[in-house]
Tab-separated table of C-alpha atoms in Angstrom:
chain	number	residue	atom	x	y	z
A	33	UNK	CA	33.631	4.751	-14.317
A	34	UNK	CA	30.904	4.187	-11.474
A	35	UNK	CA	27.545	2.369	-12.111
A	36	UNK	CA	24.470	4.034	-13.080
A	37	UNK	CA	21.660	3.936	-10.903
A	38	UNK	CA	20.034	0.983	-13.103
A	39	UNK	CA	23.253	-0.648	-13.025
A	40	UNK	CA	23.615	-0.439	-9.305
A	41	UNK	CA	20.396	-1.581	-8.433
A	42	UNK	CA	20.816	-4.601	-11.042
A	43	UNK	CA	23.786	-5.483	-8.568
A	44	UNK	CA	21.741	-5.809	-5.632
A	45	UNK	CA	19.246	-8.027	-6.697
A	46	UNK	CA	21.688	-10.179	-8.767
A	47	UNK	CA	23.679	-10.544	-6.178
A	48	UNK	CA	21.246	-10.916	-3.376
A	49	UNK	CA	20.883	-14.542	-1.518
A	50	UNK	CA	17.970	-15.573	0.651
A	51	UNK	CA	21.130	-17.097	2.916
A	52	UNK	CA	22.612	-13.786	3.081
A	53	UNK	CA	19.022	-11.859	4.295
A	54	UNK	CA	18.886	-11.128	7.721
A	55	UNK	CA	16.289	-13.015	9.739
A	56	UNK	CA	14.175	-9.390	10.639
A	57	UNK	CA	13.919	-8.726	7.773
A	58	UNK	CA	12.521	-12.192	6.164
A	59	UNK	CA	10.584	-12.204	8.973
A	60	UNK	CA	8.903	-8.468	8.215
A	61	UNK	CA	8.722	-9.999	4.378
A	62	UNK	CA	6.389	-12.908	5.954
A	63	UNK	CA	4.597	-10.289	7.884
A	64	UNK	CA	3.778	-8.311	4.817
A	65	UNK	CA	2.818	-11.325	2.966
A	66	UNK	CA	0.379	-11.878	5.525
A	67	UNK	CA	-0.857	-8.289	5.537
A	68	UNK	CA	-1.548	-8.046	2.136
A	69	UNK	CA	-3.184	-11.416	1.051
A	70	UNK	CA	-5.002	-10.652	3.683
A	71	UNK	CA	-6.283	-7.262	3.635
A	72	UNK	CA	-6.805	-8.282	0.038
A	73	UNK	CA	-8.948	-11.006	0.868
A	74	UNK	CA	-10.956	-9.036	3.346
A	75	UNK	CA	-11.836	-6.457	0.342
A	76	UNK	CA	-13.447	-9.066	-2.107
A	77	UNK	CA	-16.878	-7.183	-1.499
A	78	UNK	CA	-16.035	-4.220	-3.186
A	79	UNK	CA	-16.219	-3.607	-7.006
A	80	UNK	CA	-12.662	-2.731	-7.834
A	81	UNK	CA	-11.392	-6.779	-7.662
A	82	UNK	CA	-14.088	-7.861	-9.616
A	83	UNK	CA	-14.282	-5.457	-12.297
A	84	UNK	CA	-10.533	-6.216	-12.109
A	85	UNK	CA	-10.859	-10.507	-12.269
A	86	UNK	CA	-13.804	-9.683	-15.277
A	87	UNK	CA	-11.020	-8.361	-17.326
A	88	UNK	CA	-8.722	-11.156	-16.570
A	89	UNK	CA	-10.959	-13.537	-17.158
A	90	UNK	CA	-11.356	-12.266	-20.561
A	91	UNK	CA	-7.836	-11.281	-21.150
A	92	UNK	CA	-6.201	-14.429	-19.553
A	93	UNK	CA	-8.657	-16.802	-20.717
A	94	UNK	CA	-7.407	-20.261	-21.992
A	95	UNK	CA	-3.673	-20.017	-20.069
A	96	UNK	CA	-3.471	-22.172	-16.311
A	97	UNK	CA	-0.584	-20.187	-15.185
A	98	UNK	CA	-1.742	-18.593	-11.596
A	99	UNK	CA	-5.026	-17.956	-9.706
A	100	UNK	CA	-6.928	-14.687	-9.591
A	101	UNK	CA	-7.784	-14.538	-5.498
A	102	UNK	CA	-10.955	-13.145	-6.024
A	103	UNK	CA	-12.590	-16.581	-7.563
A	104	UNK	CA	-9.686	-19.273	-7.782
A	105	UNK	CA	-9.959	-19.067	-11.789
A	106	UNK	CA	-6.848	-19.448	-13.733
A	107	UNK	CA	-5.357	-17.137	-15.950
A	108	UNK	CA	-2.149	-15.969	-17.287
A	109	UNK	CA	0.590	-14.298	-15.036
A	110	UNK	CA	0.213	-10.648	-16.057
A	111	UNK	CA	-3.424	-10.836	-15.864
A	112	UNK	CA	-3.564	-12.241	-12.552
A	113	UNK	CA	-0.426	-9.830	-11.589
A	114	UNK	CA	-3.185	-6.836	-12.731
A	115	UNK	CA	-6.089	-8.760	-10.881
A	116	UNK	CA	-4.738	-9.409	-7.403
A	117	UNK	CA	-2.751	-6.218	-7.216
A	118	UNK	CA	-6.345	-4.387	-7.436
A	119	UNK	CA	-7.697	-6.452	-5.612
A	120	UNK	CA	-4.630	-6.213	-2.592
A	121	UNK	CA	-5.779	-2.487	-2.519
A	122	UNK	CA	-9.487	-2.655	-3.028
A	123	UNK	CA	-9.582	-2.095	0.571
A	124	UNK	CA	-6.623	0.554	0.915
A	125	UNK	CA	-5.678	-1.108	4.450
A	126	UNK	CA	-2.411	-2.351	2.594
A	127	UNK	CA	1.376	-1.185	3.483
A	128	UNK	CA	3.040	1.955	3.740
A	129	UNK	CA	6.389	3.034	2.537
A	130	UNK	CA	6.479	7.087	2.537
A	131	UNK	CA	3.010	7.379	0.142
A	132	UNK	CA	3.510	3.789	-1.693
A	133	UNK	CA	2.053	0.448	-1.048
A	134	UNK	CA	4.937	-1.429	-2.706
A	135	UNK	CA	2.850	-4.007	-0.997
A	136	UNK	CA	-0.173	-4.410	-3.511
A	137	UNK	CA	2.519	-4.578	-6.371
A	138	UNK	CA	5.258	-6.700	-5.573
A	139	UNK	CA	3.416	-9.351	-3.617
A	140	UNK	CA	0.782	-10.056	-6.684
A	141	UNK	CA	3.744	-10.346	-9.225
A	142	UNK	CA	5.905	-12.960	-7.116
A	143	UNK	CA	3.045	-15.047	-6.272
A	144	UNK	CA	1.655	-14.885	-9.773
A	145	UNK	CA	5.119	-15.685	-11.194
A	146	UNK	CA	5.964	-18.121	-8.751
A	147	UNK	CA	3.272	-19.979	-9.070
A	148	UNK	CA	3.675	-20.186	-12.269
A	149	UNK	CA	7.479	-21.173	-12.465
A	150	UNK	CA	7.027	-23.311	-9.692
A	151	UNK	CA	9.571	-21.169	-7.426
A	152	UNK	CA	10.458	-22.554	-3.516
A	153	UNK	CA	9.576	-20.686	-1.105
A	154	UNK	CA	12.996	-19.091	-0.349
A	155	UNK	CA	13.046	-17.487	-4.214
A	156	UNK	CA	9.558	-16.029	-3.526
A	157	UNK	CA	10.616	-14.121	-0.588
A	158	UNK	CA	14.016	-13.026	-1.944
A	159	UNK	CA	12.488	-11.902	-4.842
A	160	UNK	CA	9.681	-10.147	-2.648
A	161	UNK	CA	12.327	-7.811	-0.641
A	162	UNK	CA	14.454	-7.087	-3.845
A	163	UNK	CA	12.112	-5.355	-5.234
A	164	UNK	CA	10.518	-4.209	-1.459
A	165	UNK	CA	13.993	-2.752	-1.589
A	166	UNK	CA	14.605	-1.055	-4.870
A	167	UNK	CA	11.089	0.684	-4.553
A	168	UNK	CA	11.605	2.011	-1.099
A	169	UNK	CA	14.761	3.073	-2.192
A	170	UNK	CA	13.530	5.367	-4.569
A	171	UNK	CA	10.828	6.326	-2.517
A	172	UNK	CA	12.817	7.058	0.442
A	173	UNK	CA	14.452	9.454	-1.415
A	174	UNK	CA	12.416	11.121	-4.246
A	175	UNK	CA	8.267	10.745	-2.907
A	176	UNK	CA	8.255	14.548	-1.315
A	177	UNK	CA	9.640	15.603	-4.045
A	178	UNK	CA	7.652	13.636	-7.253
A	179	UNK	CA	4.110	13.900	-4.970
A	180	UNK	CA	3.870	17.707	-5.033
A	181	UNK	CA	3.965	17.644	-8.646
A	182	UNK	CA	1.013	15.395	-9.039
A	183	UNK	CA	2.899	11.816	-9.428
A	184	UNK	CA	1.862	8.953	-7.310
A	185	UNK	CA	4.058	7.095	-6.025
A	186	UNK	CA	2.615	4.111	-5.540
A	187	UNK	CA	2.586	3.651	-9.196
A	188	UNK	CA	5.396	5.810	-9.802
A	189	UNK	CA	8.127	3.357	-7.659
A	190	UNK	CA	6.042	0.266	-7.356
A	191	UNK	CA	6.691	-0.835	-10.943
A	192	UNK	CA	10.588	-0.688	-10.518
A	193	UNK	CA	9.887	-2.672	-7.226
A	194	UNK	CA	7.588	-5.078	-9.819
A	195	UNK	CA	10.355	-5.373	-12.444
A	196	UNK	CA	13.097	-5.898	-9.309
A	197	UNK	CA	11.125	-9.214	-8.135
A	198	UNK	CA	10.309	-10.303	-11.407
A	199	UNK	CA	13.659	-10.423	-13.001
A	200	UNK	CA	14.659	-11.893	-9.812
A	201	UNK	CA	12.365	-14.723	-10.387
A	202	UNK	CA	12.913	-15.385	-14.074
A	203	UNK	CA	17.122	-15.770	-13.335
A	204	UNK	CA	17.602	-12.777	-15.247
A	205	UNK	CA	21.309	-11.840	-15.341
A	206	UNK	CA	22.402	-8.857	-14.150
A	207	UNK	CA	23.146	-6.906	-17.505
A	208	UNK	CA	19.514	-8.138	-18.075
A	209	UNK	CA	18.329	-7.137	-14.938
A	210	UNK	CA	19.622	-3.269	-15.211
A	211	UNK	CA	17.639	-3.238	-18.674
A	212	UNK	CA	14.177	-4.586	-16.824
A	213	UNK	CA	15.012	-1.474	-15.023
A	214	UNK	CA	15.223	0.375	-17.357
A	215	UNK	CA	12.153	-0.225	-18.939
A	216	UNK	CA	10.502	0.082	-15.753
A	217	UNK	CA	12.191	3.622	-15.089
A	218	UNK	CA	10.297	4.337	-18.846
A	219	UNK	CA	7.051	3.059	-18.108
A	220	UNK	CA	6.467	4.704	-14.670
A	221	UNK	CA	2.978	6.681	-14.529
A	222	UNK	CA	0.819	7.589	-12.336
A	223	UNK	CA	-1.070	10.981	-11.302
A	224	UNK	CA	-2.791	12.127	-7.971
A	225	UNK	CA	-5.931	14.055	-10.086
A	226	UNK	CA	-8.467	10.739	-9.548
A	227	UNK	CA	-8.100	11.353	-5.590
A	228	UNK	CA	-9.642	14.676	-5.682
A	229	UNK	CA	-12.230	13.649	-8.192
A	230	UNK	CA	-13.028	10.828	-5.916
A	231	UNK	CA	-12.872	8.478	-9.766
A	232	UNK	CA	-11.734	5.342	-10.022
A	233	UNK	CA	-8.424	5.740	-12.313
A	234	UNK	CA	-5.998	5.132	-8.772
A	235	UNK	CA	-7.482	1.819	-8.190
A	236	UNK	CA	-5.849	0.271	-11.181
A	237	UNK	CA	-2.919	2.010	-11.150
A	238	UNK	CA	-1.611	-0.568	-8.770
A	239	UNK	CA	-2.278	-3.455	-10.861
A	240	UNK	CA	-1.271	-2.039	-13.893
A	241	UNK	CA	1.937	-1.452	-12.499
A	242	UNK	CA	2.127	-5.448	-11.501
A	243	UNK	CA	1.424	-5.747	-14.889
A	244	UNK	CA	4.304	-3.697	-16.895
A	245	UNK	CA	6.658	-5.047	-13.682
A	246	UNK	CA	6.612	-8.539	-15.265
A	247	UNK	CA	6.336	-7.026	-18.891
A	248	UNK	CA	9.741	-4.826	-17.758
A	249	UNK	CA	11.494	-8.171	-17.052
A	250	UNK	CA	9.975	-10.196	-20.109
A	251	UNK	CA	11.099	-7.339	-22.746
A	252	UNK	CA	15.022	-7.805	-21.171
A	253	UNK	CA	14.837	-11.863	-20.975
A	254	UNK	CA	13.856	-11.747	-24.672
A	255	UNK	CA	16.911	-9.459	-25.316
A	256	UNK	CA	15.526	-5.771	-25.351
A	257	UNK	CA	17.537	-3.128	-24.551
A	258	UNK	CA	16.879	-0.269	-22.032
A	259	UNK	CA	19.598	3.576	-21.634
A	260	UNK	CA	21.637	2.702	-18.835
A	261	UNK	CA	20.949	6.587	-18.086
A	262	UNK	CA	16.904	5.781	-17.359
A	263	UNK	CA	17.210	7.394	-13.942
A	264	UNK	CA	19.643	10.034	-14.081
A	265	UNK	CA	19.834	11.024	-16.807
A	266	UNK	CA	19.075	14.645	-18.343
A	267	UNK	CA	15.312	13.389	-19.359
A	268	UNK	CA	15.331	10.399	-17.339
A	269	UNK	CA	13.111	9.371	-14.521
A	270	UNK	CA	14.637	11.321	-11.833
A	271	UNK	CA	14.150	15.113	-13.625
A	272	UNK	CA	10.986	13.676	-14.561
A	273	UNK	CA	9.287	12.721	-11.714
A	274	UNK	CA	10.881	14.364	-9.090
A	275	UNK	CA	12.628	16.821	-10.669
A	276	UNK	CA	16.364	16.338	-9.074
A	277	UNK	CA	19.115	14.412	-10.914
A	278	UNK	CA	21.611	15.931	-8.695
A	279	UNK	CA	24.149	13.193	-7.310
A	280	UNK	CA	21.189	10.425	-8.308
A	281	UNK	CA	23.634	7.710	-6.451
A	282	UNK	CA	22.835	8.709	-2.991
A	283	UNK	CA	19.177	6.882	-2.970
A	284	UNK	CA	20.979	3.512	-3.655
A	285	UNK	CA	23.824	3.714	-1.425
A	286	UNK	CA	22.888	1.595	1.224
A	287	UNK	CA	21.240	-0.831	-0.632
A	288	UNK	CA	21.824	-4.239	1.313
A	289	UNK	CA	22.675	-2.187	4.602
A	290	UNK	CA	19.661	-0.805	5.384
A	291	UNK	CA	16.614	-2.655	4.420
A	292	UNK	CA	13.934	-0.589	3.462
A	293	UNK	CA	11.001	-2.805	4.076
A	294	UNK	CA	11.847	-2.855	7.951
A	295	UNK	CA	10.538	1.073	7.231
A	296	UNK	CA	6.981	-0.419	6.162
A	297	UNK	CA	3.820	0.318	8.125
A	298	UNK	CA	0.562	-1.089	8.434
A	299	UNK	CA	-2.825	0.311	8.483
A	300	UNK	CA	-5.146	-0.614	11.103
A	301	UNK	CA	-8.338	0.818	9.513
A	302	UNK	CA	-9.741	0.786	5.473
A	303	UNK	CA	-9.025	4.720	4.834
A	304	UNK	CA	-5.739	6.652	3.446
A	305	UNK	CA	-3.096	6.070	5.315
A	306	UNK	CA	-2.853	9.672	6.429
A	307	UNK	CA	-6.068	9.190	7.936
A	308	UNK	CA	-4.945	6.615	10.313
A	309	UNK	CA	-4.175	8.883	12.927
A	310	UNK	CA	-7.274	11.502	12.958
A	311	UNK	CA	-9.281	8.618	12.886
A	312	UNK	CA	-7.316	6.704	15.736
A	313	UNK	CA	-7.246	9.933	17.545
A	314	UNK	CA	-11.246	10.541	17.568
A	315	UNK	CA	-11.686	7.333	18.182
A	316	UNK	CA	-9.931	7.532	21.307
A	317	UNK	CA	-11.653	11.086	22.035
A	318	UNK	CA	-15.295	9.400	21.756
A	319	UNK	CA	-14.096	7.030	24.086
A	320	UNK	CA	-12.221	8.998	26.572
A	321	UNK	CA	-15.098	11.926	26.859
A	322	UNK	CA	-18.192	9.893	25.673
A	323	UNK	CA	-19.404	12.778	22.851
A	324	UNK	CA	-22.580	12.550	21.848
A	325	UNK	CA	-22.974	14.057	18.494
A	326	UNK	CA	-26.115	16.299	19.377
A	327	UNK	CA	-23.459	18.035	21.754
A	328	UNK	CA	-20.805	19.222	18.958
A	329	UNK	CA	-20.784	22.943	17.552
A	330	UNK	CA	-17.396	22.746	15.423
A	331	UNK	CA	-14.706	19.980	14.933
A	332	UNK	CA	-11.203	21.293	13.950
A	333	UNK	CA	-8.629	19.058	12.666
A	334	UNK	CA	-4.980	20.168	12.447
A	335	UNK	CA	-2.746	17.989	11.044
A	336	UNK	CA	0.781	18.246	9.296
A	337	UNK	CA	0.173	20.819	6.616
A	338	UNK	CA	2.228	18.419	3.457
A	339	UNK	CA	-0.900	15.302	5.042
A	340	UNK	CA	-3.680	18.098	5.218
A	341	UNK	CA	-2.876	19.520	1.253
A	342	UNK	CA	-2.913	15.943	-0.259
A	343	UNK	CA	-5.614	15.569	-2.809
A	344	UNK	CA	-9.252	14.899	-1.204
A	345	UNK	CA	-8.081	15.145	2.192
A	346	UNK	CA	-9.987	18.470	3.127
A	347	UNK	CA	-12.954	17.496	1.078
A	348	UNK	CA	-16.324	17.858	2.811
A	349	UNK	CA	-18.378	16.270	-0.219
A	350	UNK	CA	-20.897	16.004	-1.389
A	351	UNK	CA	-19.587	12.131	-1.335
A	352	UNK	CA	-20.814	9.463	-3.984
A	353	UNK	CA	-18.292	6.655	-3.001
A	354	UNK	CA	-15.636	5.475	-0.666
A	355	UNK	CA	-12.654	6.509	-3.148
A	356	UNK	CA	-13.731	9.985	-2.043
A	357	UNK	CA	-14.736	8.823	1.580
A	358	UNK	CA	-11.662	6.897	2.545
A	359	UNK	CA	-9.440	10.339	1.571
A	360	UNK	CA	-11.517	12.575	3.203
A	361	UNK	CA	-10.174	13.690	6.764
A	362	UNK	CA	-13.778	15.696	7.596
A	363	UNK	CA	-15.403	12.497	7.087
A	364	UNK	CA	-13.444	10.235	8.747
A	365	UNK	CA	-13.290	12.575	12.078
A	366	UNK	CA	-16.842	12.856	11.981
A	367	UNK	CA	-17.890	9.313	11.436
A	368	UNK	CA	-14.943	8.138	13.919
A	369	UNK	CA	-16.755	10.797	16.546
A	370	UNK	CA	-20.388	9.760	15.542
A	371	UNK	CA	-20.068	5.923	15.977
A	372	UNK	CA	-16.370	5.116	17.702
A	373	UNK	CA	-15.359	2.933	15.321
A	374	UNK	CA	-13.941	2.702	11.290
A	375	UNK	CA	-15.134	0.263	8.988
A	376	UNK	CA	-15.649	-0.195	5.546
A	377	UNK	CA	-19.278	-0.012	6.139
A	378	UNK	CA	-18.769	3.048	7.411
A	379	UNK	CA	-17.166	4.765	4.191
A	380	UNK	CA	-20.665	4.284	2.202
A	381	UNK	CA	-22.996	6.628	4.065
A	382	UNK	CA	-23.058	9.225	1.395
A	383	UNK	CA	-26.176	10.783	2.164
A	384	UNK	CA	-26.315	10.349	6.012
A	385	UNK	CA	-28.003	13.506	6.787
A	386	UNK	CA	-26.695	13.669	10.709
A	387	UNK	CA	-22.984	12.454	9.150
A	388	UNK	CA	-22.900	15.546	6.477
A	389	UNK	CA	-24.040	17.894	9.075
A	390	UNK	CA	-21.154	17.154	11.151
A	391	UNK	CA	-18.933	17.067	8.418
A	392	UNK	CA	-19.990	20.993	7.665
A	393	UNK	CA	-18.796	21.815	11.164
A	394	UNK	CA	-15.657	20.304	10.520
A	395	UNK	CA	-12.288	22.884	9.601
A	396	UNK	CA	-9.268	21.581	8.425
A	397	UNK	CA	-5.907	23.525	9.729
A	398	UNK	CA	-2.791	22.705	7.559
A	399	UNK	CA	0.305	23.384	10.322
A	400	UNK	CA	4.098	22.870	9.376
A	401	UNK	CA	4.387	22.756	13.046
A	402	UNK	CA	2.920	20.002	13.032
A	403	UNK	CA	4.767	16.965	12.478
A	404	UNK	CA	4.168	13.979	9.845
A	405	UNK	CA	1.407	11.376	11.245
A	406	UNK	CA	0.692	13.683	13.832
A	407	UNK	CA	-2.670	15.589	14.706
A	408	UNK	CA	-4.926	17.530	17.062
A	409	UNK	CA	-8.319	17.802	16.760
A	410	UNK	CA	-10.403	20.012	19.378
A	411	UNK	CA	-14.050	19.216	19.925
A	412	UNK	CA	-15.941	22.663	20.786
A	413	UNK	CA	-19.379	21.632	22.674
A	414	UNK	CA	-22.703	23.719	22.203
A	415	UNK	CA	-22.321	24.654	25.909
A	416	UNK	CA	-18.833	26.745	25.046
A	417	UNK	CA	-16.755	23.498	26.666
A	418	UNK	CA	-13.365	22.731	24.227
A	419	UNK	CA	-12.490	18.834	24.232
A	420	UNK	CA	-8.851	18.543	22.806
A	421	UNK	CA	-6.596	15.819	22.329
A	422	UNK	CA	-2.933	15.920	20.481
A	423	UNK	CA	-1.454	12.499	18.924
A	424	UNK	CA	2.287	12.891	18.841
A	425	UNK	CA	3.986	9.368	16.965
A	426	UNK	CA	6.743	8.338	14.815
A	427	UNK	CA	6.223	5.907	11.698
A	428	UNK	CA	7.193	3.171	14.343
A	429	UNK	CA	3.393	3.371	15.736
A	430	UNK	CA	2.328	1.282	13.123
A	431	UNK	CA	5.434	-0.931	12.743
A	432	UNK	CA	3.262	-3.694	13.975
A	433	UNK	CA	5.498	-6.899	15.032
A	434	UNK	CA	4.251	-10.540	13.036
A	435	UNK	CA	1.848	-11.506	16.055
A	436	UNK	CA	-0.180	-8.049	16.273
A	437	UNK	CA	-0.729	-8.057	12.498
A	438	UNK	CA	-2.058	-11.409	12.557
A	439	UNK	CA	-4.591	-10.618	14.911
A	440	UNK	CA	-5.897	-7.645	12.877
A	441	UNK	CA	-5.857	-10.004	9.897
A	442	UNK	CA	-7.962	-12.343	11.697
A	443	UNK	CA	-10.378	-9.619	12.828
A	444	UNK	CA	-11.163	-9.223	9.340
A	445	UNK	CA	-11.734	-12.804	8.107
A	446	UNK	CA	-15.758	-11.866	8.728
A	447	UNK	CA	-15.231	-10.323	5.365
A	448	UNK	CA	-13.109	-12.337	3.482
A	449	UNK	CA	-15.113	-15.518	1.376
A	450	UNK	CA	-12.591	-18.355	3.065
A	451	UNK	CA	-13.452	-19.765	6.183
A	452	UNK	CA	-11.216	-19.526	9.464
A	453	UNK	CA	-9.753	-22.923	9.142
A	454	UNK	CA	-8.383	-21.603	5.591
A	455	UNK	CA	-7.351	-18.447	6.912
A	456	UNK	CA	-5.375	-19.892	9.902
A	457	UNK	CA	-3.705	-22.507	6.952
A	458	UNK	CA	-3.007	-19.321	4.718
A	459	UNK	CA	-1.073	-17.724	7.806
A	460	UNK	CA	0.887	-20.807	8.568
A	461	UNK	CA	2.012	-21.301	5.125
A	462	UNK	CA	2.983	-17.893	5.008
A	463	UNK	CA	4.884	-18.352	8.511
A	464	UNK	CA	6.784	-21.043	6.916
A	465	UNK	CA	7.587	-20.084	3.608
A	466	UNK	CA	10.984	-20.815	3.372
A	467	UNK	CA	10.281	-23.831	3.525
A	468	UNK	CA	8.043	-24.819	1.329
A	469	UNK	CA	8.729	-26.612	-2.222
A	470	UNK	CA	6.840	-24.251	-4.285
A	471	UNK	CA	2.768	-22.580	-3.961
A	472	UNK	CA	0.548	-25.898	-4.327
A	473	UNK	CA	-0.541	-26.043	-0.957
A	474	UNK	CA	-0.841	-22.108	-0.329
A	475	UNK	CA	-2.837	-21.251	-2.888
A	476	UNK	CA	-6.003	-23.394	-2.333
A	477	UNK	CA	-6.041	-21.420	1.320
A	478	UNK	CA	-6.661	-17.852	-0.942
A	479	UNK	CA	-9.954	-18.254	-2.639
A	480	UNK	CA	-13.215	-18.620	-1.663
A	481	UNK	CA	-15.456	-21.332	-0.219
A	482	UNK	CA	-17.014	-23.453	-2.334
């Protein structure tokens, strides 16, 4: 009789040895380490981390068992799982696998738990792509199908990603291993309704699913048992989310063949990461014809129609905060045309009265012509002229190699609370991971000047 999915999965990241990794992709884990402590970092000054650290503070109180980023306080490992995963994607510049930043999960729970168990370097990043890999597997196959119905993936596949690592990192066996997924297949949640409302609910999902990773892993070490059926079968996750159990093996079989978080992407600006591209492509349009804003009759945006008919993409406000800012492709055009650049700064000018007025001219064209992460946005002037310019990429755009991705990083340490000679200590520590004993001397390099 085959494996189940759970069972399968188990396998992998039993089985899998930081000897037996290809360098690429260790490499692209070190990269992604890098991206998300510090895109993480760079989004201290926003409210999500430190409602998020309040909480842990409270809730974690008493234990010395890993450091919430965000002030360098100790706490215990789920609460400072929950803590730094909000605070990874406070600033929503994190990776991209399909619609899930597997990113903000995973990386919180293996630093968190390796810090606390004292794990080398080389078990930190092995357990960091196993569960990079079971959550893009799942994702790969199952996010265009579980998104339409209102399930976010992020949430929805980063917790088996969460549960993947942190069995990995507590020695779990593999019987042990399929039940943390198990669990983790039963405690998947997530909805897309708070990105519409422009609310607050998605900015903890992330850390909550850091959170009931570790708890996924804990309930199997102390001998709970999970269905081996939790993905395919008839009321499993699979029909549940996605609502497909048909031949459920396909999504894991090339698990160890093709690495999934080779597939990641990085965002180069603090907005959803289907607004990467409108933004990158008025940028480039203020540049290349020098619009003034007094000059613009309408703005028209067309974009892949599955990118346009995500939640709070066509909004056009009224806008009370950046959850609603960040999603909104009317508002990023406009502001991108208005001021030729994207920051977070940017994303909190709810009431600029020249900003909204633009927005208003704005129309949003869903096109299945179009293709995923591509757009083109035509700029009609008061004087009848039409200003058009098409972006045509693949995912690979924003495959950014180590070095490039460390320069973004860097551009950002302005608005992170450690000082360059941290930062640059942070990045080599990262660089040279696998070879390090165990956390001590990374960790100081993630929280704030004294």
């Amino acid at each position: 009789m085959s494996q189940t999915v759970s069972e399968t999965l188990a396998s992998f990241v039993h089985r899998l040895r930081f000897e037996e990794i290809p360098v690429e992709v260790v490499q692209k884990a070190k990269t992604c380490l890098i991206h998300g402590i510090g895109v993480g970092l760079a989004g201290y000054d926003t409210d999500f981390p430190r409602i998020a650290a309040e909480i842990a503070g409270v809730t974690g109180r008493g234990a010395h068992e890993a450091t919430l980023l965000y002030n360098g306080s100790k706490c215990t490992v789920m609460e400072a799982a929950f803590a730094n995963a909000v605070m990874l994607h406070s600033r929503v510049q994190e990776d991209t696998h399909n619609t899930a930043h597997l990113g903000t999960i995973v990386i919180p729970v293996v630093l968190a738990l390796g810090e606390s168990r004292g794990a080398s370097g080389k078990e930190i990043l092995t357990a960091l792509i196993a569960g990079y890999e079971v959550g893009g597997a799942l994702s790969r196959h199952y996010t265009s199908q579980s998104t339409p119905r209102g399930f976010r993936a992020s949430s929805v596949y980063g917790i088996l990603g969460a549960s993947a690592a942190a069995a990995k990192l507590l020695h779990l066996t593999e019987e042990q291993t399929a039940h943390a997924l198990g669990f983790a297949a039963s405690f998947a949640f997530g909805t897309l309704e708070a990105f519409a409302a422009g609310t607050m609910e998605w900015r903890f999902e992330n850390g909550v699913a850091a959170k009931n990773g570790i708890l996924c892993a804990l309930l199997a070490q102390s001998g709970a048992v999970a269905t081996k059926l939790a993905f395919e079968g008839n009321a499993g996750f699979l029909h549940a989310f996605a609502g497909n159990h048909k031949d459920p093996l396909k999504c894991v079989q090339h698990l160890g063949k093709v690495y999934e978080i080779l597939n990641v992407t990085f965002k180069l600006y603090p907005v959803c990461a289907f607004n990467q591209s409108p933004v990158i492509n008025a940028l480039e349009m203020k540049k290349e014809f020098d619009i003034q804003v007094e000059q613009i009759q309408s703005i028209v945006i067309e974009m892949n129609d599955y990118e346009a008919n995500y939640p709070g993409m066509s909004s056009k406000g009224p806008f009370q905060n950046i959850s609603q800012t960040l999603m909104s492709a009317p508002y990023c055009v406009s502001s991108s045309l208005m001021d030729g650049e994207m920051t977070l700064a940017n994303l909190k000018r709810f009431d600029h009265e020249t900003l909204n007025q633009l927005i208003d001219k704005t129309i949003m064209i869903p096109e299945k012509t179009v293709n995923p992460l591509c757009n083109k946005i035509t700029v009609e002037l008061k004087n009848g002229q039409k200003l058009v310019r098409e972006m045509s990429i693949t995912q690979d755009f924003y495959n950014f190699e180590t070095e490039r991705d460390i320069e973004m990083i860097r551009d950002l340490r302005k608005e992170m609370q450690i000082s360059s000679e941290q930062l640059e200590q942070l990045i080599h520590e990262l660089l040279s991971l696998e070879n390090k004993p165990n956390l001590s001397t990374l960790m100081p390099n993630t929280t704030a000047v004294s």
